[in-house]
mmCIF file of C-alpha atoms in Angstrom:
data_model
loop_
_atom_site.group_PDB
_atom_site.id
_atom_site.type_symbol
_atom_site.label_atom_id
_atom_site.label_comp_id
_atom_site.label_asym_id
_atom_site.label_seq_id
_atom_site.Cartn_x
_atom_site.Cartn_y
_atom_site.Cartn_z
ATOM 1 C CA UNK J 1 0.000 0.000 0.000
ATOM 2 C CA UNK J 2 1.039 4.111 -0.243
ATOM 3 C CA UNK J 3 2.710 5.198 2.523
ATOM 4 C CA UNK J 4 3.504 9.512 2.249
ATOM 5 C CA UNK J 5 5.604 11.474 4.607
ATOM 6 C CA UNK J 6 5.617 14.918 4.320
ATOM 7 C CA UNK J 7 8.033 17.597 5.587
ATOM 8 C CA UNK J 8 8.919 20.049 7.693
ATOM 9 C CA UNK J 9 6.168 19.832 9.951
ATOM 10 C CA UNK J 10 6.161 23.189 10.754
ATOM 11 C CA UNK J 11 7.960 26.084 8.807
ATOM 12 C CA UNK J 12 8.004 29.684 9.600
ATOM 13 C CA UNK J 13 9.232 32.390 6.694
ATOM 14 C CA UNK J 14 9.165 36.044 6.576
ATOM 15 C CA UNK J 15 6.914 37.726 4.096
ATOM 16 C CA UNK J 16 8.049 37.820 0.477
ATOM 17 C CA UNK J 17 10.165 34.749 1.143
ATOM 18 C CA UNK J 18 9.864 31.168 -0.801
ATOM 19 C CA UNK J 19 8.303 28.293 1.316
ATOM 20 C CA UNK J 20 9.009 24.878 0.082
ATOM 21 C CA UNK J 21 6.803 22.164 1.282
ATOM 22 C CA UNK J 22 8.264 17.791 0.596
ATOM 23 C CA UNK J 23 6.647 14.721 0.049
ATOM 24 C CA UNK J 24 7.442 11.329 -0.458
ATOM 25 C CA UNK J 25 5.276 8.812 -1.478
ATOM 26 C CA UNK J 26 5.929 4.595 -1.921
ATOM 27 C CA UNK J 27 3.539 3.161 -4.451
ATOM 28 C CA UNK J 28 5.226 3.067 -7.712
ATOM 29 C CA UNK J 29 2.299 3.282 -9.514
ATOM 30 C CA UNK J 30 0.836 6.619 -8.004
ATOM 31 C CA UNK J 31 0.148 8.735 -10.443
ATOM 32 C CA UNK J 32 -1.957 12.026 -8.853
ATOM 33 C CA UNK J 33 -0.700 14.210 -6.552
ATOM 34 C CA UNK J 34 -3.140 16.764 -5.093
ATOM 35 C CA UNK J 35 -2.077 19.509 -2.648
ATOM 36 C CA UNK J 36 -4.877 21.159 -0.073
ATOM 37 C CA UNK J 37 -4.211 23.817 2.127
ATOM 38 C CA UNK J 38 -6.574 24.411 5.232
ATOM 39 C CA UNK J 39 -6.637 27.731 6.992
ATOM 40 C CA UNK J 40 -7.713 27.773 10.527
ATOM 41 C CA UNK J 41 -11.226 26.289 11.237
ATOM 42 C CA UNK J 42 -12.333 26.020 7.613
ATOM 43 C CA UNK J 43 -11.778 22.830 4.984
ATOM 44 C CA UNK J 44 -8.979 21.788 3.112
ATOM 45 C CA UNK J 45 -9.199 22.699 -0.261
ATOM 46 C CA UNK J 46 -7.515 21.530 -3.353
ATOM 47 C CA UNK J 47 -4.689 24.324 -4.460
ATOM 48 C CA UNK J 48 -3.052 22.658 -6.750
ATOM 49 C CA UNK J 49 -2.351 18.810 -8.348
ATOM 50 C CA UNK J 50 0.058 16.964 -10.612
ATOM 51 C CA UNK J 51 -0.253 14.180 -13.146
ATOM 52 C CA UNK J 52 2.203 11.665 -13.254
ATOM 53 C CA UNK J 53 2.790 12.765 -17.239
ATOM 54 C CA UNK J 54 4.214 16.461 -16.361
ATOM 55 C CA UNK J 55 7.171 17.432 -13.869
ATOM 56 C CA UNK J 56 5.910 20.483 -12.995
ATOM 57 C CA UNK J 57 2.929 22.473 -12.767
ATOM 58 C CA UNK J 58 2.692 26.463 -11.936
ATOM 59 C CA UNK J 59 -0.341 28.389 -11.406
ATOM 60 C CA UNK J 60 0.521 31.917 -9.763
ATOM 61 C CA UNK J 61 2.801 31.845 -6.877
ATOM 62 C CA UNK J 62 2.131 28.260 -6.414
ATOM 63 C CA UNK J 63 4.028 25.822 -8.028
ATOM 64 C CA UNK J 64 4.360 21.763 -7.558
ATOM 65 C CA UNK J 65 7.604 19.867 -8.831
ATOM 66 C CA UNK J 66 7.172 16.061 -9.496
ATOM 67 C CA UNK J 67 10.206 13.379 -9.551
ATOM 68 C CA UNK J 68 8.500 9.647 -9.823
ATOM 69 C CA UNK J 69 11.790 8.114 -10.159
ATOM 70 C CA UNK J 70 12.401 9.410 -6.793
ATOM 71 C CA UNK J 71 9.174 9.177 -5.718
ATOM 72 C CA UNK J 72 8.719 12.763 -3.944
ATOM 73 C CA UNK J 73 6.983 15.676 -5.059
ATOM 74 C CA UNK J 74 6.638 19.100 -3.727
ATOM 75 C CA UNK J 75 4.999 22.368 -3.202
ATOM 76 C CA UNK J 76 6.562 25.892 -4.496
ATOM 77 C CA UNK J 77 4.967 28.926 -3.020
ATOM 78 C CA UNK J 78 6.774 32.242 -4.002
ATOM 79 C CA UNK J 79 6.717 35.605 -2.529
ATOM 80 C CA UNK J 80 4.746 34.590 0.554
ATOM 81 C CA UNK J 81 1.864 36.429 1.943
ATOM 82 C CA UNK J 82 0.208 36.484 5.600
ATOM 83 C CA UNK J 83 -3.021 34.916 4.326
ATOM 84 C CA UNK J 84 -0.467 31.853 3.013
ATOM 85 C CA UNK J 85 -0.692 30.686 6.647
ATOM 86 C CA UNK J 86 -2.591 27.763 6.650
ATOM 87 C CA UNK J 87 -1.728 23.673 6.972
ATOM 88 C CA UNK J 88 -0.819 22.210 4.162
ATOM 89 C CA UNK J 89 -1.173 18.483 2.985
ATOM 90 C CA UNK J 90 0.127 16.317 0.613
ATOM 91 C CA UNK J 91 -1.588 13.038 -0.966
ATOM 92 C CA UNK J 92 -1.064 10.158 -3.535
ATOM 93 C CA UNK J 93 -3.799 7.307 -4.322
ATOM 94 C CA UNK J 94 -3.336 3.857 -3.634
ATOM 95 C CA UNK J 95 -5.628 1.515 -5.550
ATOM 96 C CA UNK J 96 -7.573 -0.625 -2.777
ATOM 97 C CA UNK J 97 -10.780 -3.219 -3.712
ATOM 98 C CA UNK J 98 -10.771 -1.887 -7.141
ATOM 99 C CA UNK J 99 -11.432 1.957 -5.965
ATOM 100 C CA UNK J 100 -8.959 5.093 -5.321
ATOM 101 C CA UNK J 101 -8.400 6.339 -2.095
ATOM 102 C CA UNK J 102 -5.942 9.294 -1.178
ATOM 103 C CA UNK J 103 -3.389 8.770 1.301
ATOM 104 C CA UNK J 104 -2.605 11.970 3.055
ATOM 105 C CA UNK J 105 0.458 13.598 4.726
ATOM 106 C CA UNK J 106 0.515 14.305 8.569
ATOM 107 C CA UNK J 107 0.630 18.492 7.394
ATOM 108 C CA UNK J 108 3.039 20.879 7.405
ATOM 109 C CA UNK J 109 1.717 24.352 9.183
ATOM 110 C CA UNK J 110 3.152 27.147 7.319
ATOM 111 C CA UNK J 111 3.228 30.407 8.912
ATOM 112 C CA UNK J 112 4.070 33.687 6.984
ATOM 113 C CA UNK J 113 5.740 36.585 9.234
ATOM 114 C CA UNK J 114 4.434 40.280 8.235
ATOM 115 C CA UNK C 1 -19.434 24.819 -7.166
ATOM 116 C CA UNK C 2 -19.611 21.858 -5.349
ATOM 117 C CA UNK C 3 -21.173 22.155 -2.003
ATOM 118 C CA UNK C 4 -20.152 19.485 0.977
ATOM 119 C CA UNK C 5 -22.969 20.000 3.587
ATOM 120 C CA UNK C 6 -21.789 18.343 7.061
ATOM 121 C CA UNK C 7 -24.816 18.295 9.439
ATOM 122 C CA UNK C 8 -23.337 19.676 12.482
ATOM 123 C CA UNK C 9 -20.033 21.776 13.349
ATOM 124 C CA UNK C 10 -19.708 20.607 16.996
ATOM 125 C CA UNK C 11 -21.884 17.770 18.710
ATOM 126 C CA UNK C 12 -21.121 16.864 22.394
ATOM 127 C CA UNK C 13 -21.800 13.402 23.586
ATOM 128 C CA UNK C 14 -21.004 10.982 26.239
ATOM 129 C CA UNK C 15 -19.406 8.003 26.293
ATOM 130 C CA UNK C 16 -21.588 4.594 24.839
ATOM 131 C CA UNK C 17 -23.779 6.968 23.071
ATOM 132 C CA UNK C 18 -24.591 5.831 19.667
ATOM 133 C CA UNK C 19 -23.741 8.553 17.340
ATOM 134 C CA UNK C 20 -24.914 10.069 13.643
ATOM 135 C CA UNK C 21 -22.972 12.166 11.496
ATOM 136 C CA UNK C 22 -24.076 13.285 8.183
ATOM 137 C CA UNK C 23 -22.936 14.347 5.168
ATOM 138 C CA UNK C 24 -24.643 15.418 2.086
ATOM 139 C CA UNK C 25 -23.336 16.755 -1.677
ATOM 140 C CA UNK C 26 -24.743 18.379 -4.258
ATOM 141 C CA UNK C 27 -23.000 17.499 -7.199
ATOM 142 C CA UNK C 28 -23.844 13.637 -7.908
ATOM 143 C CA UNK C 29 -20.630 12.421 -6.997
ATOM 144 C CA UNK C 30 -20.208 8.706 -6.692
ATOM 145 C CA UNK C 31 -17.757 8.610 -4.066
ATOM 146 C CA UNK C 32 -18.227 8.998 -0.772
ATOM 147 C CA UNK C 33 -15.390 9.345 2.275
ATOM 148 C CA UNK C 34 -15.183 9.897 5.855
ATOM 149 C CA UNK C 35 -12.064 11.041 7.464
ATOM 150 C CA UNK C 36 -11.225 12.100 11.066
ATOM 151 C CA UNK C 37 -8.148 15.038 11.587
ATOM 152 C CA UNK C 38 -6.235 14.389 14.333
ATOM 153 C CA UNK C 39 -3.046 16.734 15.568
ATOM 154 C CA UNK C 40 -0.041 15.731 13.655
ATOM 155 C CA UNK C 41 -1.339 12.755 12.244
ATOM 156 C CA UNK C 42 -3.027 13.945 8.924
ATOM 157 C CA UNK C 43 -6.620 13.151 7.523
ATOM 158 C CA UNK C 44 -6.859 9.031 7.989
ATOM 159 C CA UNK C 45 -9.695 7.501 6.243
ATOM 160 C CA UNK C 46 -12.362 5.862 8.232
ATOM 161 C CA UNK C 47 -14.987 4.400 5.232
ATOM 162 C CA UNK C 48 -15.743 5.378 1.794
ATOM 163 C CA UNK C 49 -18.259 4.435 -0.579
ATOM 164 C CA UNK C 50 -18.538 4.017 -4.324
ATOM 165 C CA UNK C 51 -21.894 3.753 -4.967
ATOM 166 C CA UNK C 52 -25.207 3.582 -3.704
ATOM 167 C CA UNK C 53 -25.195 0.840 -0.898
ATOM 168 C CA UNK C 54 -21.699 -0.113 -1.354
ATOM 169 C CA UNK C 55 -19.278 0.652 1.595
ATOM 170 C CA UNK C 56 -15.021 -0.311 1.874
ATOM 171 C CA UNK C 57 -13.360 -0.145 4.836
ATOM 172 C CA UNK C 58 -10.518 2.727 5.178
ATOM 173 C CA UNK C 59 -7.469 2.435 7.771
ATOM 174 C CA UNK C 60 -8.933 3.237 10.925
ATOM 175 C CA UNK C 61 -12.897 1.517 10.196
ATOM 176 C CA UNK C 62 -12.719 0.114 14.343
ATOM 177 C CA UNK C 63 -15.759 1.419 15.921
ATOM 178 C CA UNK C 64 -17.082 2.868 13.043
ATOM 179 C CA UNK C 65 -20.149 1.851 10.251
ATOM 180 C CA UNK C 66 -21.705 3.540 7.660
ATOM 181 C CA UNK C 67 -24.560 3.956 5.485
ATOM 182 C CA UNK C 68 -25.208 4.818 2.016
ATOM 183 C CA UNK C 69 -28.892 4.363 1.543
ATOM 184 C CA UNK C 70 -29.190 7.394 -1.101
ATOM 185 C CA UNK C 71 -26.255 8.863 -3.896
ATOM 186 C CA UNK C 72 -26.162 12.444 -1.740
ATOM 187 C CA UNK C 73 -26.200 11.215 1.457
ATOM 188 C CA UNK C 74 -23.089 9.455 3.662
ATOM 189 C CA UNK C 75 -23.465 9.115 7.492
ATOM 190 C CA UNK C 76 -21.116 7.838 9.911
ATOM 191 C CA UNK C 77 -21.829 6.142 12.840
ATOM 192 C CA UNK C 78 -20.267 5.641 15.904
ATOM 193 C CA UNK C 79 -21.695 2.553 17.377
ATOM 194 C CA UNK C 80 -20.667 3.315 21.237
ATOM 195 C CA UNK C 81 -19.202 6.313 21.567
ATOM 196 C CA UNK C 82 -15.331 6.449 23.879
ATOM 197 C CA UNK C 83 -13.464 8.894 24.528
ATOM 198 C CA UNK C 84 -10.739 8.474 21.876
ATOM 199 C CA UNK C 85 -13.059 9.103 19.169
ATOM 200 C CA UNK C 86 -12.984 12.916 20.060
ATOM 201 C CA UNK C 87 -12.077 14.447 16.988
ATOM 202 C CA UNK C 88 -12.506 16.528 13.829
ATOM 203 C CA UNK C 89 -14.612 14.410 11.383
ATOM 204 C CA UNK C 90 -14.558 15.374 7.794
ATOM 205 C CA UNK C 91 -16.251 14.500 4.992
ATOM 206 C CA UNK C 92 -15.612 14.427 1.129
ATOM 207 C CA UNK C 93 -17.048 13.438 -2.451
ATOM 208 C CA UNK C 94 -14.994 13.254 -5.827
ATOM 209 C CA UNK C 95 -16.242 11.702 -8.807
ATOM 210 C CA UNK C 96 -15.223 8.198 -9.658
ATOM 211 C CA UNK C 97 -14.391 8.961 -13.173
ATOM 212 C CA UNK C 98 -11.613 8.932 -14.625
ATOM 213 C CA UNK C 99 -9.460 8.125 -12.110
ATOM 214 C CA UNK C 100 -8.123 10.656 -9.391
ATOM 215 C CA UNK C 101 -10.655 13.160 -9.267
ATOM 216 C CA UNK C 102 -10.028 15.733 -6.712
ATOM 217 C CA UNK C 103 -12.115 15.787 -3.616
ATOM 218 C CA UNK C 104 -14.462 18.208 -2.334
ATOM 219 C CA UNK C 105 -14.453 18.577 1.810
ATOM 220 C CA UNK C 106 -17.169 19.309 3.998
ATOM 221 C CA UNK C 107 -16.545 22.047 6.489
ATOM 222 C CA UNK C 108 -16.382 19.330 9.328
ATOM 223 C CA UNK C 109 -17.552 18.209 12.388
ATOM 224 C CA UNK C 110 -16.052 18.630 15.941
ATOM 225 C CA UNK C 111 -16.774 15.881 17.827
ATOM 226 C CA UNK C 112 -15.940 15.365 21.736
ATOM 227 C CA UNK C 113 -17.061 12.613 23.616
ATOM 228 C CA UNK C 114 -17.341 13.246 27.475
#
């Protein structure tokens, strides 16, 4: 089955910095990787994913890197802001009784200094 | 925009209660999940469903059924309620196809057990 560990748990930067979020995932044939961020008392949401076809994928200041023959992926967020703080998480699928489940990080709680 | 609907934000019960969550979406999803968020241990999944009916165990199902008696609608239940099932519940729909659709969360529910 997918195992993912994710890292730094926690990660302070100062504003306008680069925070840069790692995961590593087991299960060879993963081939999704979705990132969610969750801000304090509200869902996660989906901020970004990869495909196992592309390395890389930008959108804004947000960017996600993908190397499958290492099997770790990870988040890119440029010029941070103070509503960046949030926790973070990381996920691949695992195939289990013919259906898709997600296997999550434990989080990383990013918090941007002003 | 898909819309997660969890029935309650916090809920307060005691210990052997038998316990309902519910979850509802709006957007004819065929899969179903429940996960509970615990402190530095990520989202772990409790059940999911794929249809109408149709329920898999997740990685942490002890304690724990479901029921899928309508496409919308995904409860959890907590059979007899302890103390070490106080947590944040979440729940979330994705479409089954094609593979690795991203999931939607529910706002989710706090849950302490005294």
């Amino acid at each position: 089955g997918e195992n993912v560990e994710q890292h730094p748990s926690t990660l302070s930067v100062q504003e306008g910095d680069s925070a840069v979020i790692k995961c590593t995932y087991s299960d060879s044939a993963s081939n999704y990787f979705p990132w969610y961020k969750q801000e304090l008392g509200k869902r996660p949401q989906l901020i970004i994913d990869i495909r196992s076809n592309v390395g890389e994928k930008k959108d804004q200041r947000i960017a996600v890197t993908l190397n499958k023959t290492a099997k770790h992926f990870s988040l890119h967020i440029t010029e941070t802001q103070p509503e960046d703080s949030a926790v973070y998480f990381c996920a691949a699928p695992t195939l289990m009784d013919s259906s898709y489940k997600l296997i999550f990080g434990s989080g990383t709680r990013l918090l941007v200094r002003p | 925009d898909v819309k997660v609907t969890q029935s309650s934000r916090y809920l307060v019960k005691r210990t052997g209660e038998k316990v309902f969550l519910e979850c509802v979406q709006d957007m004819d999803h065929e899969n179903m999940f429940w996960y509970r968020q615990d402190p530095g241990l990520g989202l772990r999944l409790i059940y999911f469903s794929y249809d109408v009916k149709m329920k898999e165990k997740g990685d942490i199902p002890e304690g724990y059924s479901v029921s899928r008696e309508k496409k919308e609608r995904f409860s959890l239940i907590l059979e007899s309620a302890s103390t070490n099932q106080t947590s944040m519940y979440l729940c979330a729909s994705s479409l089954s196809f094609p593979d690795n659709q991203p999931q939607h969360f529910g706002d989710g529910t706090r849950l302490s057990i005294l």
